Coordinates of C-alpha atoms and ligand atoms in Angstrom, one line a residue:
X29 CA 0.0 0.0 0.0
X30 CA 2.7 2.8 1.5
X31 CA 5.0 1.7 -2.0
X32 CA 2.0 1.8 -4.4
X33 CA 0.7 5.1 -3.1
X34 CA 4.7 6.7 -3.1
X35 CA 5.1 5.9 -6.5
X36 CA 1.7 7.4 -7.4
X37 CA 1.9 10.4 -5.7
X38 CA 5.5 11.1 -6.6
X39 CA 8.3 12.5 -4.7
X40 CA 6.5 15.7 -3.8
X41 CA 3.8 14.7 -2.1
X42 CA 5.8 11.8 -0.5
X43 CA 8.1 14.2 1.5
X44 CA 4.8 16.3 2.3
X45 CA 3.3 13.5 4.0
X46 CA 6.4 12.6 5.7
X47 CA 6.8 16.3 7.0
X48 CA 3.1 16.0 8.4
X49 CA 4.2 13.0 9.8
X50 CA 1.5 11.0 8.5
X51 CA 2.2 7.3 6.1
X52 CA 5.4 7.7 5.2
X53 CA 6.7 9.2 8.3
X54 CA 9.4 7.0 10.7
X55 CA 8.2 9.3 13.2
X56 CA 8.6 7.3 16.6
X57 CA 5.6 6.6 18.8
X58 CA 5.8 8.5 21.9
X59 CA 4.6 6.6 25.2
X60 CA 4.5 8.1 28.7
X61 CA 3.9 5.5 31.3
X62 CA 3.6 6.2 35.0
X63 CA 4.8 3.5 37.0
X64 CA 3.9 2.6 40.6
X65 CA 6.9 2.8 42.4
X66 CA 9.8 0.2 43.0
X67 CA 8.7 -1.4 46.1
X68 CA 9.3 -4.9 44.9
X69 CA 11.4 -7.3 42.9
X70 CA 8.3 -7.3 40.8
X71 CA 8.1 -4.1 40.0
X72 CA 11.6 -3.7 39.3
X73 CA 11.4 -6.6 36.5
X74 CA 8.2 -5.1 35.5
X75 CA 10.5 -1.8 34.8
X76 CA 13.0 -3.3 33.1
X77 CA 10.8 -5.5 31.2
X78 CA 8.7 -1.9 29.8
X79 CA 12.0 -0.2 29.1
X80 CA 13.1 -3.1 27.3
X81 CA 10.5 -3.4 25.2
X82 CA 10.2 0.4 24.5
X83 CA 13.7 0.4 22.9
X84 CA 13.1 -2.7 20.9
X85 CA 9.9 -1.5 19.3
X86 CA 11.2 1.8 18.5
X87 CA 9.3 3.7 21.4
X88 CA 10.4 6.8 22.8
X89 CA 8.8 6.4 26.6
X90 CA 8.7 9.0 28.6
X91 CA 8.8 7.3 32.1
X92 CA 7.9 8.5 35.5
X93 CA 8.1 6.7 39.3
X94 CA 5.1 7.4 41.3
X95 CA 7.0 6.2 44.7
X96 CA 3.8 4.3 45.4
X97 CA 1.4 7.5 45.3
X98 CA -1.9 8.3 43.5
X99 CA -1.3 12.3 43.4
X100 CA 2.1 11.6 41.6
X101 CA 0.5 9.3 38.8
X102 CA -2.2 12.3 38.1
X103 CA 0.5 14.8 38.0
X104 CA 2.5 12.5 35.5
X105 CA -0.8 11.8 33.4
X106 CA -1.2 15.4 32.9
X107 CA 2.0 15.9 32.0
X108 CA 2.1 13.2 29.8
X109 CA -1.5 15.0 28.4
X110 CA 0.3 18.4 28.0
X111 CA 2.9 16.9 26.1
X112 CA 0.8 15.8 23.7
X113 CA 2.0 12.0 23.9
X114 CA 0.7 9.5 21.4
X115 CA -0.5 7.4 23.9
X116 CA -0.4 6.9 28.0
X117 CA 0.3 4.0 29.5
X118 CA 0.0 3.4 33.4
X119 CA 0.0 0.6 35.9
X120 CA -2.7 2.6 38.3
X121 CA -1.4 2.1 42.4
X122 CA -5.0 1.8 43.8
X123 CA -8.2 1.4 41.9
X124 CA -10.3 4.6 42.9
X125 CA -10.3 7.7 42.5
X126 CA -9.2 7.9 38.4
X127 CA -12.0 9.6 36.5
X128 CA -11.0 13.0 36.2
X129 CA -7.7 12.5 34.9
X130 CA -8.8 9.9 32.5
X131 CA -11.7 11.9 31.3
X132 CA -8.8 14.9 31.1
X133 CA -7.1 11.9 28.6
X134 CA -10.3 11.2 26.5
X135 CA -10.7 14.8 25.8
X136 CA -7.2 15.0 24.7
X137 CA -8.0 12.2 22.3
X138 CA -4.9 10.7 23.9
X139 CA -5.7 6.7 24.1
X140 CA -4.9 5.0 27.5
X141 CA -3.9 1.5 28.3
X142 CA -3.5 0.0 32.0
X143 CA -0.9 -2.6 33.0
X144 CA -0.8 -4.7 35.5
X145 CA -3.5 -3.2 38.0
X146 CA -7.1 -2.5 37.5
X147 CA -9.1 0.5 37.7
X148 CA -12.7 0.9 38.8
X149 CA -14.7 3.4 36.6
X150 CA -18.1 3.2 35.5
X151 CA -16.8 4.1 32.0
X152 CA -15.3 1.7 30.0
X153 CA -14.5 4.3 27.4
X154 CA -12.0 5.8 29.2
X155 CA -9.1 3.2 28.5
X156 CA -8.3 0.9 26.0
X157 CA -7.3 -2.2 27.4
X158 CA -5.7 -3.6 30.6
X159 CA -3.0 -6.0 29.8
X160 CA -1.9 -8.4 33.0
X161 CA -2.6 -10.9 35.4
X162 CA -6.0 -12.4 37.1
X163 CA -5.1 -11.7 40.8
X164 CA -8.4 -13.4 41.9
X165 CA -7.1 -16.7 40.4
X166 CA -3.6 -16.2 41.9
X167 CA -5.3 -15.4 45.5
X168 CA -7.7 -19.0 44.9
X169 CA -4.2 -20.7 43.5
X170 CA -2.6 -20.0 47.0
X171 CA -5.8 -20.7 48.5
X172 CA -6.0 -24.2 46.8
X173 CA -2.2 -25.0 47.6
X174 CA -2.7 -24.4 51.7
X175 CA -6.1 -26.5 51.8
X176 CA -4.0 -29.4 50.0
X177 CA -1.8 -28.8 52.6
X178 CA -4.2 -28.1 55.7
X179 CA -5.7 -31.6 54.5
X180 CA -2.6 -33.5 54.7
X181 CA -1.6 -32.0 58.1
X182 CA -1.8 -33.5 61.3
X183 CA -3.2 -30.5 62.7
X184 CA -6.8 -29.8 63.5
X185 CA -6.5 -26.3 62.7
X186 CA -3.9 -24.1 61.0
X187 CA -4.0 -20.5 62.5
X188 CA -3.2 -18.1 59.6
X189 CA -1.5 -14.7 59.3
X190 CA -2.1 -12.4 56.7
X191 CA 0.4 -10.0 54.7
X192 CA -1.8 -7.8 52.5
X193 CA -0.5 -5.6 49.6
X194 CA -0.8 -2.1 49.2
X195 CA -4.1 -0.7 50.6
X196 CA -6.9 0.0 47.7
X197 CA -4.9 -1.6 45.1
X198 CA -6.3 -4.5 43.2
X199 CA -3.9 -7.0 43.6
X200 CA -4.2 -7.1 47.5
X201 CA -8.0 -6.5 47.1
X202 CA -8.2 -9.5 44.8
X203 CA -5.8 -11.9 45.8
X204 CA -7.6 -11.6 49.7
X205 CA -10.8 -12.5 47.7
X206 CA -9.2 -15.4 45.9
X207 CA -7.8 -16.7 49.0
X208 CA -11.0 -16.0 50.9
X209 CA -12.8 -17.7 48.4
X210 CA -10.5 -21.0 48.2
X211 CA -10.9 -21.5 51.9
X212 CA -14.5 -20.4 52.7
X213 CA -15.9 -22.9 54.9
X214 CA -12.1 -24.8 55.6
X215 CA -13.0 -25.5 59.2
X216 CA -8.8 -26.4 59.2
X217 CA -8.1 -23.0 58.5
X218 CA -8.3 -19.5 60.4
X219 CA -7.5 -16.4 59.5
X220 CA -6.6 -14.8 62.9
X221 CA -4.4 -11.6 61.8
X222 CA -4.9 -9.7 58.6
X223 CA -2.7 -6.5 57.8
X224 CA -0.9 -4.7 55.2
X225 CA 2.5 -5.0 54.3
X226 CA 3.0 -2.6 51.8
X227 CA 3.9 -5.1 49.2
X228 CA 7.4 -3.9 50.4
X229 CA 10.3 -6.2 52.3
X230 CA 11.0 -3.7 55.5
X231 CA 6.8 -3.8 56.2
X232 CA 6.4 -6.8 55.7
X233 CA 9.2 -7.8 58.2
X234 CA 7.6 -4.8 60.9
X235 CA 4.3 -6.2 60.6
X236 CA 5.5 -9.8 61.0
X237 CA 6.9 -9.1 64.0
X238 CA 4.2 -7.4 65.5
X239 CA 2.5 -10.2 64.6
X240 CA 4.6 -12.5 66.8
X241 CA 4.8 -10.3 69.5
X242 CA 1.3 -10.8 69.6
X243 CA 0.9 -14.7 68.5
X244 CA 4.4 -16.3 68.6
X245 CA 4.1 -20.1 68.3
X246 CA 0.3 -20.3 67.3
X247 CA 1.1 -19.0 63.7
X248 CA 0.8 -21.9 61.9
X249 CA 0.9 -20.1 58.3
X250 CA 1.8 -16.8 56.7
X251 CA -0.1 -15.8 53.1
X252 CA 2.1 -13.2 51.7
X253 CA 0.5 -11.0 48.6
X254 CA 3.9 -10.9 47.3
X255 CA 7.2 -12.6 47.8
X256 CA 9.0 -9.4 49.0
X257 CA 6.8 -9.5 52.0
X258 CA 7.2 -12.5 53.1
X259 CA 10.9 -12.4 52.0
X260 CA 11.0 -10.0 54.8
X261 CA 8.7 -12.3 57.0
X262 CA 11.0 -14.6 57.1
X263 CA 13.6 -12.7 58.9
X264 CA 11.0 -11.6 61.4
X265 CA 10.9 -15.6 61.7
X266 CA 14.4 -16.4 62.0
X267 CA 15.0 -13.7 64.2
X268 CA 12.4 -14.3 66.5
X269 CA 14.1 -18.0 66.7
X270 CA 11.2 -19.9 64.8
X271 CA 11.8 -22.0 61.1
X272 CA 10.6 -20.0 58.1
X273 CA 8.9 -23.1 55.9
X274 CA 8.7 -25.4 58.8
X275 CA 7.1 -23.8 62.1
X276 CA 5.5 -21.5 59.8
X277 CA 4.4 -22.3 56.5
X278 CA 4.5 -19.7 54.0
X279 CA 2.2 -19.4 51.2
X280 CA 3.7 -16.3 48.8
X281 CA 2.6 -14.1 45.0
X282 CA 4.8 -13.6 42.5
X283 CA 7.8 -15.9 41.9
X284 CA 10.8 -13.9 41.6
X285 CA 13.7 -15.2 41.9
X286 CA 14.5 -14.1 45.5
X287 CA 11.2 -16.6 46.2
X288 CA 13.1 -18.9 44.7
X289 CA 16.0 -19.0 46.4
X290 CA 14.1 -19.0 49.9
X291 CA 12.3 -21.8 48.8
X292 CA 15.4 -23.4 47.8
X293 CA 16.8 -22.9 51.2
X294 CA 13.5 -24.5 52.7
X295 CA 12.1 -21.3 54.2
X296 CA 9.6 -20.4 51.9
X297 CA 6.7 -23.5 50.7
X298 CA 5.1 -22.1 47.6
X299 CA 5.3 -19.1 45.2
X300 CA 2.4 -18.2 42.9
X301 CA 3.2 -16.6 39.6
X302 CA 2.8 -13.3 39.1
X303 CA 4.4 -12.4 35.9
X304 CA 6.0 -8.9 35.5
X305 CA 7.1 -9.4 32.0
X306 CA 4.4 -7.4 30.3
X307 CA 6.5 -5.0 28.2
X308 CA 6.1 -6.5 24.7
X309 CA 2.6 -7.2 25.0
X310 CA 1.9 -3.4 25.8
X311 CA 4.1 -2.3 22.9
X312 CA 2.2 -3.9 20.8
X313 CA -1.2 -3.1 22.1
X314 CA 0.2 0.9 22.0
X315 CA 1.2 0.3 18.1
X316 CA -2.0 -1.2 17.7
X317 CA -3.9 1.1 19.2
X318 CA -2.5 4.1 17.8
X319 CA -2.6 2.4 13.9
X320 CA -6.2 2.2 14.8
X321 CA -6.4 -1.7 14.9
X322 CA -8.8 -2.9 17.4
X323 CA -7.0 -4.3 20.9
X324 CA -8.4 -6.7 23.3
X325 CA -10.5 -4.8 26.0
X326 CA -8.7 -7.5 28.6
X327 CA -5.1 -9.8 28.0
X328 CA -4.2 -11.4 30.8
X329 CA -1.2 -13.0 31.5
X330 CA -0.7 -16.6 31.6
X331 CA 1.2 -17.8 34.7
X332 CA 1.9 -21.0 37.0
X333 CA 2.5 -22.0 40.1
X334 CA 5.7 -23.2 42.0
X335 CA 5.9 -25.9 45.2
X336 CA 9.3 -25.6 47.0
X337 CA 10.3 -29.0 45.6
X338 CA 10.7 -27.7 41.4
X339 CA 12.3 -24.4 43.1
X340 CA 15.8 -25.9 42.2
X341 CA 14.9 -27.4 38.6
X342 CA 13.3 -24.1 37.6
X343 CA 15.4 -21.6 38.8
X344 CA 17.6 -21.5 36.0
X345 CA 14.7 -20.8 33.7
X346 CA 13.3 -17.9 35.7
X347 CA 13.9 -14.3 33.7
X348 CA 12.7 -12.5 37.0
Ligands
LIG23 O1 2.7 -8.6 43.0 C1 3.9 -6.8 43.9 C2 4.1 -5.4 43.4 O2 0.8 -5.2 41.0 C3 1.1 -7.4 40.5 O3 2.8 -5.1 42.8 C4 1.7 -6.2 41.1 C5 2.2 -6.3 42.5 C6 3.2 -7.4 42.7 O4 4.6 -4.6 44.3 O5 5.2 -7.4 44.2

């Protein structure tokens, strides 16, 4: 199409077009993304994964760090609107509170796509697509994995303690539901502390303590909404002068690689996986979108989970 048309139209009009920056134009798509934070090994990968991907598809991305705060993704959306980007990309840190800005988008005719976390709007219109993982599934996956376990144990019940995610945000509001859902009416299990962690290591480790300070030896489990939590559970654990995977069984999210190695070293009994590795997949939805092809209103990610004993066998394969 492009070649027929250039040798139709002739050199003239060619470079016209290529000035306006329309057919013929190599004119790079320009992506602002706002990204949460870097409060885990996730959300580094996730970084490195969308930067990645930016420079191999020939995206310019402008990219921002919210530091975990909803004010600082608004300011960076407007930004990104004032700029006049071709298109804004974001992974939103809780699900509230985003109409305004995203009606701000719409009106700019600037097309938005989410990553990662979900938003709650009443109006569809006002992104694209959301492009990453079903955290209700991974909440019921560690759900599943601990009744298994409950079932198998000796125990008549296993007191549990629970690490949640960043307040509001969808992946601790899911994966609780998932896990809730999994063990509704598990008379072997009970949920006797519930409390966020941040999603970070240092909060995770503070609340963990608290935790048993108040508890000690009748925690029987700890479900982590991320590995970085319960990474920092475990020194709580150690430190406190209990086993990590053996006096407390740990149920984590995620699968990075730090999760790994704990569950190599037999502190840590399962890892859910979370995968951060969405860059290409939003590249391509942003080309997509902007070429006026039609994307997916939902991609999710596909995604396993991982028992202590493959830790060792799959490590090598892990890319996060
Ligand atoms: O599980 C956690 C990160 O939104 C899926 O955010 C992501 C979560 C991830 O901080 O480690």
């Amino acid at each position: 199409m492009t070649v027929t048309r250039r040798t139709i139209l002739g050199g003239a009009f060619a470079f016209a077009f290529a000035a306006s920056g329309s057919v013929f134009a190599a004119k790079p798509l320009v992506m602002g993304f706002s990204q949460v934070g870097a409060e885990s090994e996730w959300r580094s990968a996730n970084t490195a994964s969308i930067k990645d991907a930016a420079k191999q598809a020939g995206v310019t991305l402008k990219f921002a760090d919210a530091q975990q705060k909803q004010e600082n993704q608004v300011k960076a959306i407007r930004s990104f609107i004032a700029q006049r980007v071709d298109v804004i990309a974001f992974s939103p840190v809780v699900e509230t509170g985003w109409e305004t800005v995203l009606r701000e988008a719409k009106a700019a005719r600037i097309p938005v796509i989410l990553t990662d976390r979900a938003v709650k709007v009443a109006d569809k219109s006002l992104y694209v697509t959301l492009i990453g993982s079903d955290f209700v599934e991974e909440g019921r996956r560690a759900g599943k994995w601990l009744a298994d376990y409950a079932a198998k144990s000796n125990k008549p019940v296993l007191n549990v303690v629970e690490l949640q995610g960043t307040v509001g945000s969808a992946p601790a509001l899911d994966r609780k539901a998932g896990f809730e859902e999994a063990i509704k009416g598990n008379a072997k299990l009970k949920v006797i502390r519930t409390q966020t962690g941040e999603f970070t290591r240092a909060k995770g480790k503070e609340v963990m303590e608290a935790f048993l300070k108040a508890h000690g030896k009748d925690i029987n489990v700890l479900y982590a909404h991320n590995d970085d939590m319960a990474i920092g559970a475990i020194q709580a654990i150690e430190e406190a002068g209990l086993k990590p995977g053996k006096d407390i069984i740990i149920v984590s999210i995620d699968g990075v690689k730090g999760a790994f190695q704990a569950m190599i070293a037999g502190k840590l009994n399962v890892s859910v996986e979370c995968s951060p590795l969405l860059g290409p997949q939003l590249m391509q939805a942003a080309q997509d979108v902007v070429a006026g092809k039609p994307v997916a209103p939902r991609i999710v990610t596909e995604e396993r989970v991982f028992p202590a004993e493959v830790a060792a066998k799959e490590l090598p394969n892990r890319k996060y």
